[in-house]
Short mmCIF file of N, CA and C in Angstrom, two decimals:
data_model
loop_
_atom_site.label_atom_id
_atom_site.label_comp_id
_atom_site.label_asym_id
_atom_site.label_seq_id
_atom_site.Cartn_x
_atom_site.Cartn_y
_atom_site.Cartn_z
N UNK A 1 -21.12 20.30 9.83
CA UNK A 1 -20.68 21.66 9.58
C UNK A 1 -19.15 21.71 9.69
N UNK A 2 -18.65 22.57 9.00
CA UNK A 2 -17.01 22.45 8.75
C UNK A 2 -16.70 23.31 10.09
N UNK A 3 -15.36 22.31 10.57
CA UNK A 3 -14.54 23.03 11.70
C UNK A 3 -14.39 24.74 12.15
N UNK A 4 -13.48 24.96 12.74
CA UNK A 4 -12.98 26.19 12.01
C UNK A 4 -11.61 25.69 11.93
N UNK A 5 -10.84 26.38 11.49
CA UNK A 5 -9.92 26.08 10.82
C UNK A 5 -8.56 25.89 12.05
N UNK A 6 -8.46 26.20 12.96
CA UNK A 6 -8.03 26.22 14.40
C UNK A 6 -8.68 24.47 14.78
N UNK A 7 -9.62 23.82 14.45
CA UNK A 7 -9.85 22.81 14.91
C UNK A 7 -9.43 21.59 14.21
N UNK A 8 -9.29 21.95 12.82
CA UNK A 8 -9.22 20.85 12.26
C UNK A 8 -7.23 20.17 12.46
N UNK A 9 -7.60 18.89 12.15
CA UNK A 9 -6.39 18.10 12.62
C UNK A 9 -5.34 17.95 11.71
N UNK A 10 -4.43 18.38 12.23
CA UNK A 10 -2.85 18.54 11.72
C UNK A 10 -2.23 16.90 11.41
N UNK A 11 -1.37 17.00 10.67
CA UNK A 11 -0.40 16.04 10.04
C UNK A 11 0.03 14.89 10.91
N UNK A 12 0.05 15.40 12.48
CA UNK A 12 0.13 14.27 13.32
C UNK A 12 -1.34 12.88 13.49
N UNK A 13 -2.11 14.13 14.22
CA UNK A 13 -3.35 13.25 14.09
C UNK A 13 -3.90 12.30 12.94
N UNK A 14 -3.71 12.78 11.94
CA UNK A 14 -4.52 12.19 10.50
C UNK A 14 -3.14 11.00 10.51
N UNK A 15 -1.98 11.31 10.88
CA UNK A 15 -1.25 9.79 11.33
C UNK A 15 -1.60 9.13 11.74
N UNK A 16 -2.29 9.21 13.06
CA UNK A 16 -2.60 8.47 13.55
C UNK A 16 -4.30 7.73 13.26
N UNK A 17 -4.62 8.36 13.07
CA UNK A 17 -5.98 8.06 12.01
C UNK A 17 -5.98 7.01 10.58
N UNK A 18 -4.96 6.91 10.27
CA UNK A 18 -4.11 5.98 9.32
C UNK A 18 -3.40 4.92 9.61
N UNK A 19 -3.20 5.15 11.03
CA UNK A 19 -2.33 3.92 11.56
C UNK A 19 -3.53 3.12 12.38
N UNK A 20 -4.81 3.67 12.56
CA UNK A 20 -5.70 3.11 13.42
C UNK A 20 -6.75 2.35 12.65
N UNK A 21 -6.57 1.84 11.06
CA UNK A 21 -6.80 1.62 10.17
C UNK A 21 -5.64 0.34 9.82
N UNK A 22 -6.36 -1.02 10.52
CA UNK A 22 -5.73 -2.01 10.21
C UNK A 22 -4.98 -2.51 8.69
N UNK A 23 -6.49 -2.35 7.29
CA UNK A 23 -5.73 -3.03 6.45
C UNK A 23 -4.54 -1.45 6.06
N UNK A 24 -4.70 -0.21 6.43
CA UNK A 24 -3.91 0.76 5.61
C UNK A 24 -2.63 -0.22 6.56
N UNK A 25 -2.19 -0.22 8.03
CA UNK A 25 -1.25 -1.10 8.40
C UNK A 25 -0.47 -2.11 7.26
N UNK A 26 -1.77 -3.17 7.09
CA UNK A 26 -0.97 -4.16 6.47
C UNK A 26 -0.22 -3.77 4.91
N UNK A 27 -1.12 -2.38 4.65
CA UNK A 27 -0.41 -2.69 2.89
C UNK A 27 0.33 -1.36 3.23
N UNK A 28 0.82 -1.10 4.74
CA UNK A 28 2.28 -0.21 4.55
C UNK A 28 1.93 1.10 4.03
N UNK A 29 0.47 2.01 4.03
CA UNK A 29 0.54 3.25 3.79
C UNK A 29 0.98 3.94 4.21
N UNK A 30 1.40 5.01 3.90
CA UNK A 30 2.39 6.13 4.90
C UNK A 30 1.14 7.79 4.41
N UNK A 31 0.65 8.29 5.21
CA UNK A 31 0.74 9.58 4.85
C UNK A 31 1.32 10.75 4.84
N UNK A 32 1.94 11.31 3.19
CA UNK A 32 2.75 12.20 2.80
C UNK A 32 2.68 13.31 3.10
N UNK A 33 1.51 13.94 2.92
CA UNK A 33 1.32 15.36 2.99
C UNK A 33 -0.73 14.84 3.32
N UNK A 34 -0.85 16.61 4.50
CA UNK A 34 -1.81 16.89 4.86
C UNK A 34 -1.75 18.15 4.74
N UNK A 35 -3.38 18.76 4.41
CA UNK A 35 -4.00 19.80 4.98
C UNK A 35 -4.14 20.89 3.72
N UNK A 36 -5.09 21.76 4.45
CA UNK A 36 -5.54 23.11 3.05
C UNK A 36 -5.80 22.70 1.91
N UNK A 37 -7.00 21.30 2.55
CA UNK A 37 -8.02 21.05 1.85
C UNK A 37 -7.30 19.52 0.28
N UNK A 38 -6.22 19.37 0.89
CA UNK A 38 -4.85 18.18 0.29
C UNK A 38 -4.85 17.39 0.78
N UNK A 39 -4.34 16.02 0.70
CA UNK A 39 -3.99 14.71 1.61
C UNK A 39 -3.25 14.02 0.26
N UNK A 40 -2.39 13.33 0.31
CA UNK A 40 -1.25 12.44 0.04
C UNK A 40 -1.18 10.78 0.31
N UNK A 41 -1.55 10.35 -0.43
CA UNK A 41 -0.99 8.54 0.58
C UNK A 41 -0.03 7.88 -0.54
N UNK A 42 0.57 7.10 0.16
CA UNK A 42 2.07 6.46 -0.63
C UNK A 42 2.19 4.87 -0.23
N UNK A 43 2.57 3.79 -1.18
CA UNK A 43 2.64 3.08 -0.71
C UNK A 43 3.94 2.54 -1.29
N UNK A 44 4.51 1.39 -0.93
CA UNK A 44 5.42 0.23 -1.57
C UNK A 44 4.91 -0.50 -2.53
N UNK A 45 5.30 -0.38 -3.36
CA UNK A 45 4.36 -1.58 -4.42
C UNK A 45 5.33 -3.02 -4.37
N UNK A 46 4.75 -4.19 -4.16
CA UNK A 46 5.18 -5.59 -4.14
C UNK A 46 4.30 -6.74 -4.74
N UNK A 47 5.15 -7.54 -4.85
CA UNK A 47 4.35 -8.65 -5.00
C UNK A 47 3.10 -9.25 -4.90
N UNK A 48 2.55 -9.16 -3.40
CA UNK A 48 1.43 -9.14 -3.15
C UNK A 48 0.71 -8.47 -3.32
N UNK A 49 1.21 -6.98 -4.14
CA UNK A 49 -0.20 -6.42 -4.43
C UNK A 49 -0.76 -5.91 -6.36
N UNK A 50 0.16 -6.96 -6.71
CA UNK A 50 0.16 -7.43 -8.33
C UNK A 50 -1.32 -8.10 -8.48
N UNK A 51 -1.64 -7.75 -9.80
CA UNK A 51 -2.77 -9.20 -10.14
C UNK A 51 -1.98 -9.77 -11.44
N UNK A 52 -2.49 -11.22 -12.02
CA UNK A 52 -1.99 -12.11 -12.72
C UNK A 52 -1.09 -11.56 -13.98
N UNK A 53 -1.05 -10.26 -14.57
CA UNK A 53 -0.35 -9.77 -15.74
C UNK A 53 0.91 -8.87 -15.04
N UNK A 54 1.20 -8.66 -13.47
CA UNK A 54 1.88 -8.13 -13.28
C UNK A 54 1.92 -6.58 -13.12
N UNK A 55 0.67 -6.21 -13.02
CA UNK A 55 0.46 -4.65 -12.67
C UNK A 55 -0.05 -4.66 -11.09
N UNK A 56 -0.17 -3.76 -10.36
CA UNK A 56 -0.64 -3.41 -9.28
C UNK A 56 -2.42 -3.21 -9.53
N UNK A 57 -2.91 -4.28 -8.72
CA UNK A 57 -4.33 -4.48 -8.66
C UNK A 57 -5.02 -3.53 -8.10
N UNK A 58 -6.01 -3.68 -9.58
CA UNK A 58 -6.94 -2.19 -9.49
C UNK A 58 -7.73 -1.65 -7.81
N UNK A 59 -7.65 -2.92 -7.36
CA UNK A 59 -8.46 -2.72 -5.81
C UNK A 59 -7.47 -2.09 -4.95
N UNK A 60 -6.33 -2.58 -5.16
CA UNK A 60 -5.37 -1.36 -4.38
C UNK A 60 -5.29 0.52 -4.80
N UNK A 61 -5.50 0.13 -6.35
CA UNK A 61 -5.35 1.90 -6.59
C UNK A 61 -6.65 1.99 -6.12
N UNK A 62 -7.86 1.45 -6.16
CA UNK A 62 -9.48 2.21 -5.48
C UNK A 62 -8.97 2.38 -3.89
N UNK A 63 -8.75 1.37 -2.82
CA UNK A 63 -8.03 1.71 -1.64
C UNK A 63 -7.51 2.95 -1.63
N UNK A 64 -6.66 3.30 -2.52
CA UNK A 64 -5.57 4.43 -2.37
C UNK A 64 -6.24 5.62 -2.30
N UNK A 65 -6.83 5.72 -3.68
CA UNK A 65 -8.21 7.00 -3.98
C UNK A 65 -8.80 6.69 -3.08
N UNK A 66 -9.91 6.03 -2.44
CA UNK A 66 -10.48 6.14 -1.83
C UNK A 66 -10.57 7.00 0.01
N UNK A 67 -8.58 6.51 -0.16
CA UNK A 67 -8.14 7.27 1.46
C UNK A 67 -7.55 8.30 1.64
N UNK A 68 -7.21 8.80 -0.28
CA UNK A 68 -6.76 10.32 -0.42
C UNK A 68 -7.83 10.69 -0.27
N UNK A 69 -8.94 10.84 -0.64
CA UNK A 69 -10.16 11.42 -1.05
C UNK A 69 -10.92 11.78 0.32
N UNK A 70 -10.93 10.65 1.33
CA UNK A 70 -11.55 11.01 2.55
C UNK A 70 -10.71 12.41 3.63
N UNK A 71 -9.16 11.60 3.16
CA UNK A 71 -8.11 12.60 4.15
C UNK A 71 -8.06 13.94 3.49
N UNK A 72 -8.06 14.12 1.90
CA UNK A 72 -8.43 15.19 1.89
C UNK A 72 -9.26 16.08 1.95
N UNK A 73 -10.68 15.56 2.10
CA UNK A 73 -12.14 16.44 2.65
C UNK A 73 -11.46 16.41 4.41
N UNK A 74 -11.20 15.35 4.73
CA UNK A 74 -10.90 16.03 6.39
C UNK A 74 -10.39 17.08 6.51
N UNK A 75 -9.32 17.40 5.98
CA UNK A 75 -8.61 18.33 6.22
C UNK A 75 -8.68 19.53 5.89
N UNK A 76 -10.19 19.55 5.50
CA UNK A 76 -10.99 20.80 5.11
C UNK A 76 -12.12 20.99 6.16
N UNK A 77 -12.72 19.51 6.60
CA UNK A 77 -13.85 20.07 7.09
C UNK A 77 -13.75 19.32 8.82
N UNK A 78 -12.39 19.23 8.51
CA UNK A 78 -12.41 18.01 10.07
C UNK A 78 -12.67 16.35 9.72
N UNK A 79 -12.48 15.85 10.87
CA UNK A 79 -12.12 14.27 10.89
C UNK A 79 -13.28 13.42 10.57
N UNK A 80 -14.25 14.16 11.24
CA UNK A 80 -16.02 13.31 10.87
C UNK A 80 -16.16 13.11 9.83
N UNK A 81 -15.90 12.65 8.44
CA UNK A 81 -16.08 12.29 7.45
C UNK A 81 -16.20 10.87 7.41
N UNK A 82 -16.97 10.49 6.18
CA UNK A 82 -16.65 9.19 5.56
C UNK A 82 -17.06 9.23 4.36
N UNK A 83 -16.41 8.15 3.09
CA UNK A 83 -16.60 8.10 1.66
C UNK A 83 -18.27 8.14 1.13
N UNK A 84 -18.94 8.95 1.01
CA UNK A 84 -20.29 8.20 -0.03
C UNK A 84 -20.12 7.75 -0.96
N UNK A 85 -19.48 8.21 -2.04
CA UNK A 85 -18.71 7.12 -3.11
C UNK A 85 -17.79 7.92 -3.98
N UNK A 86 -17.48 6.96 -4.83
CA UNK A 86 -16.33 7.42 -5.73
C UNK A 86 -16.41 7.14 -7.04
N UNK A 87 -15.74 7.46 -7.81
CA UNK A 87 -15.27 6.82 -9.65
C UNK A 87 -14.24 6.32 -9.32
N UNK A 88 -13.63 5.72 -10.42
CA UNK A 88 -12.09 5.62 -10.57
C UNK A 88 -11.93 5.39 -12.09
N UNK A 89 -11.13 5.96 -13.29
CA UNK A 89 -11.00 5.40 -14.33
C UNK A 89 -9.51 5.42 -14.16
N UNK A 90 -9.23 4.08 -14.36
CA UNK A 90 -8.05 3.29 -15.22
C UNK A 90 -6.63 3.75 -16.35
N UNK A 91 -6.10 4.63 -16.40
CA UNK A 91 -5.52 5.06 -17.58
C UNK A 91 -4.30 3.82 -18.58
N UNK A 92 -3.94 3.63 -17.49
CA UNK A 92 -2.92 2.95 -18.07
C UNK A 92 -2.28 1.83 -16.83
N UNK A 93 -1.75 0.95 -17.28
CA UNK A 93 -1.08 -0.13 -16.30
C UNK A 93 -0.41 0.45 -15.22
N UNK A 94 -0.47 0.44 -14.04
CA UNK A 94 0.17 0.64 -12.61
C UNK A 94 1.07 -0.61 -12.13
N UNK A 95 2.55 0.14 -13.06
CA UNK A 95 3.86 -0.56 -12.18
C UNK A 95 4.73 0.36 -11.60
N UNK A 96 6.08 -0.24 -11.35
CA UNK A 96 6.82 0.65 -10.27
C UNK A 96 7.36 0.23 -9.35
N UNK A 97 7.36 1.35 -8.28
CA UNK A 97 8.35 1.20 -7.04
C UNK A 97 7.31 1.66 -5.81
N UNK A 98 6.95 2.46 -6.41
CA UNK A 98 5.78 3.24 -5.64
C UNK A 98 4.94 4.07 -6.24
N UNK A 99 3.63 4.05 -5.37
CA UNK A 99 2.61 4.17 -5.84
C UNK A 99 1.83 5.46 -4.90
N UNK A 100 1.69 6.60 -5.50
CA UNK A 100 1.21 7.77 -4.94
C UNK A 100 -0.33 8.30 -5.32
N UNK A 101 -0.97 8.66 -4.00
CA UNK A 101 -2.63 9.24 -4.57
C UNK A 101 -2.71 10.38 -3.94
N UNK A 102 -3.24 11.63 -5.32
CA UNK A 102 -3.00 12.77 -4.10
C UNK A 102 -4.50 13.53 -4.85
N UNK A 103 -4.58 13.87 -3.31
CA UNK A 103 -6.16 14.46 -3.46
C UNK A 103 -6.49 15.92 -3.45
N UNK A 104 -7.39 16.42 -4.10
CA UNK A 104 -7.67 17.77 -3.82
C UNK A 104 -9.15 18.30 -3.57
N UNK A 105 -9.30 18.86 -2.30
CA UNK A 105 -10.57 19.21 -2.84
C UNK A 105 -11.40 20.20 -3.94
N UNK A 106 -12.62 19.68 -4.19
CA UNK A 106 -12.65 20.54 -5.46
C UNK A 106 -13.71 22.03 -4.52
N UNK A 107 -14.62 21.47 -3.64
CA UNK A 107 -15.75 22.00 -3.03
C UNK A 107 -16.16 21.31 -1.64
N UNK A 108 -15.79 22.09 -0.40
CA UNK A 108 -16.02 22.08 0.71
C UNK A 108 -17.81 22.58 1.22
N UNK A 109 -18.71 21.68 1.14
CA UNK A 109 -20.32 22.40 1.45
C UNK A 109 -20.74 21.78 3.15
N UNK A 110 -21.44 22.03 3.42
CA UNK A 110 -21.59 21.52 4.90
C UNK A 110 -22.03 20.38 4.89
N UNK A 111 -22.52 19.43 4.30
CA UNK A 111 -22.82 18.18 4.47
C UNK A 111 -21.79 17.03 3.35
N UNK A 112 -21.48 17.66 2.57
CA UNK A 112 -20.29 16.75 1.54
C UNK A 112 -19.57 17.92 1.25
N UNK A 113 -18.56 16.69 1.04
CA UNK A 113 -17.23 17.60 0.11
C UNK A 113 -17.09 17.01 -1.20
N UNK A 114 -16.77 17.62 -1.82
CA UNK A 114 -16.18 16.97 -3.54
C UNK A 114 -14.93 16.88 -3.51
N UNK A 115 -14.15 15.75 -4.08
CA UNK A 115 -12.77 15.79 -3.89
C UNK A 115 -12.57 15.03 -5.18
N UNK A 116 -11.25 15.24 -6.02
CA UNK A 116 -10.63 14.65 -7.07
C UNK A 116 -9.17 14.33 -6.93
N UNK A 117 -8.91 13.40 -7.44
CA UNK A 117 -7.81 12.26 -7.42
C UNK A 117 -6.68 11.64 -8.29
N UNK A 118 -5.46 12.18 -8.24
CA UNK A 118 -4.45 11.74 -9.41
C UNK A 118 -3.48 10.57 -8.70
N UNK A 119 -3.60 9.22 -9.47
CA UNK A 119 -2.82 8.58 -9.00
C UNK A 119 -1.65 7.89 -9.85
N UNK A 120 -1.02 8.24 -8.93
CA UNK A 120 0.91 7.82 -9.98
C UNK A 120 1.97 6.61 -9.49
N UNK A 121 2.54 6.47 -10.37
CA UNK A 121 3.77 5.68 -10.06
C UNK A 121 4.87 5.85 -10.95
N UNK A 122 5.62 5.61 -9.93
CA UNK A 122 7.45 5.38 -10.08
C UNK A 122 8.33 4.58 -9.93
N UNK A 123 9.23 4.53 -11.42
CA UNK A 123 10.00 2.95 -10.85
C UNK A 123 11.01 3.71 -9.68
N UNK A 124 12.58 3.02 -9.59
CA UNK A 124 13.23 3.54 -9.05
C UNK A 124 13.67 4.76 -8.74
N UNK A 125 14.57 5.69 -9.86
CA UNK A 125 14.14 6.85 -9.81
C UNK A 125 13.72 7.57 -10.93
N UNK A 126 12.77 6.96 -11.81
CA UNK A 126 12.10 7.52 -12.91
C UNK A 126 11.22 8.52 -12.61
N UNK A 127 10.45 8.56 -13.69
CA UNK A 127 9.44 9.96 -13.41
C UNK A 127 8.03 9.64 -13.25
N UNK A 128 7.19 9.85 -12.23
CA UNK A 128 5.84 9.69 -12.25
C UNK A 128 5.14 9.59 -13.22
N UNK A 129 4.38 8.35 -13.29
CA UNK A 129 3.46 8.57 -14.55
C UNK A 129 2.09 8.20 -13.92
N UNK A 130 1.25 8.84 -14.42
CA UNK A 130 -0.31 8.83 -13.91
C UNK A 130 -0.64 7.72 -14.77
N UNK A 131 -1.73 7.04 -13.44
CA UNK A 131 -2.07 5.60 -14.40
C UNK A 131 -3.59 5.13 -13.94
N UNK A 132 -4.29 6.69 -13.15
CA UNK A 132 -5.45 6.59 -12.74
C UNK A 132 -6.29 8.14 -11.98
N UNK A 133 -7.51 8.12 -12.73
CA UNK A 133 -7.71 9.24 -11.99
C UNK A 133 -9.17 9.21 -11.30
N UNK A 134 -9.60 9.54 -10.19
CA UNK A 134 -11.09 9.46 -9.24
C UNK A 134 -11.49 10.78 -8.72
N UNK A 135 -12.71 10.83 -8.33
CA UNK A 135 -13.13 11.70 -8.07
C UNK A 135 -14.04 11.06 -7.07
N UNK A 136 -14.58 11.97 -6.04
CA UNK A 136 -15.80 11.11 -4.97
C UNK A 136 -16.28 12.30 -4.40
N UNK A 137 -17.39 11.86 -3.49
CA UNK A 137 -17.92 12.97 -2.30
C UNK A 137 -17.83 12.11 -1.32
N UNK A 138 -17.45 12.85 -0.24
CA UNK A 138 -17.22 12.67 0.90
C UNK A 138 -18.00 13.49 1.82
N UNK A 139 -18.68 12.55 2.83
CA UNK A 139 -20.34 13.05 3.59
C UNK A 139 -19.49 13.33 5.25
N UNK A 140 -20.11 14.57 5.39
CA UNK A 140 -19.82 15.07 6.42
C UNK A 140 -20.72 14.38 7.90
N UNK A 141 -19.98 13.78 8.71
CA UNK A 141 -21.03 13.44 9.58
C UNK A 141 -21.57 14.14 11.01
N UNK A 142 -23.10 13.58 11.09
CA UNK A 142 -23.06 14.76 11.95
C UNK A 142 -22.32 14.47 13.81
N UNK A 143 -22.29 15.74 14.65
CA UNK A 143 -21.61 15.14 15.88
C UNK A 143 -22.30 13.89 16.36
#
């Protein structure tokens, strides 16, 4: 059942909820923006997270969606969440500087949330271009 809105966790916590999340550690996520039913994640794009043609590997943009998508049902219904699943379609090659996933929810219900997913990148200081978009439900768990 969703929080009330007095309970659910602010921009600090869901930090730390991200930092308590080893591989988000290793591949350097930062979360941008939280809350009113939104979540944000950002990363560095490098080397290591290329596949063989030189784009940013599709398993990193599913990672990405996958941790906008949860942080943003939290921040609607509280922290007890986890992914039941997701889409992801592909638009176009993911290069850049950085790499942004920002979530919205579509529908907050007491046992799932629906959430949808635009993910972008930027070279230096060019202009965002969307190069993927997901959608998922996210299952409310119980206490």
């Amino acid at each position: 059942m969703p929080e009330a809105a007095h309970d659910l966790p602010g921009l600090d916590v869901a930090r730390k909820v991200l930092a308590a999340q080893p591989f988000s550690v290793l591949l350097g996520t930062r979360l941008t923006a939280f809350g009113d039913g939104e979540a944000t994640v950002e990363l560095d794009i490098r080397e290591e997270l290329l596949q063989q043609f030189g784009f940013v590997h599709g398993g990193v943009l599913s990672y990405a969606a996958d941790n906008a998508l949860a942080f943003a049902a939290g921040s609607a219904v509280g922290s007890r969440v986890a992914t039941a699943g997701f889409s992801i379609d592909y638009l176009r090659p993911a290069r850049g500087a950085v790499l942004r996933a920002h979530a919205t929810v579509v529908r907050a219900g007491r046992s799932r949330v629906s959430c949808r997913c635009d993910l972008r990148t930027r070279g230096a200081d060019g202009p965002w271009t969307l190069c993927a978009v997901a959608q998922g439900t996210i299952a409310v768990l119980a206490d």
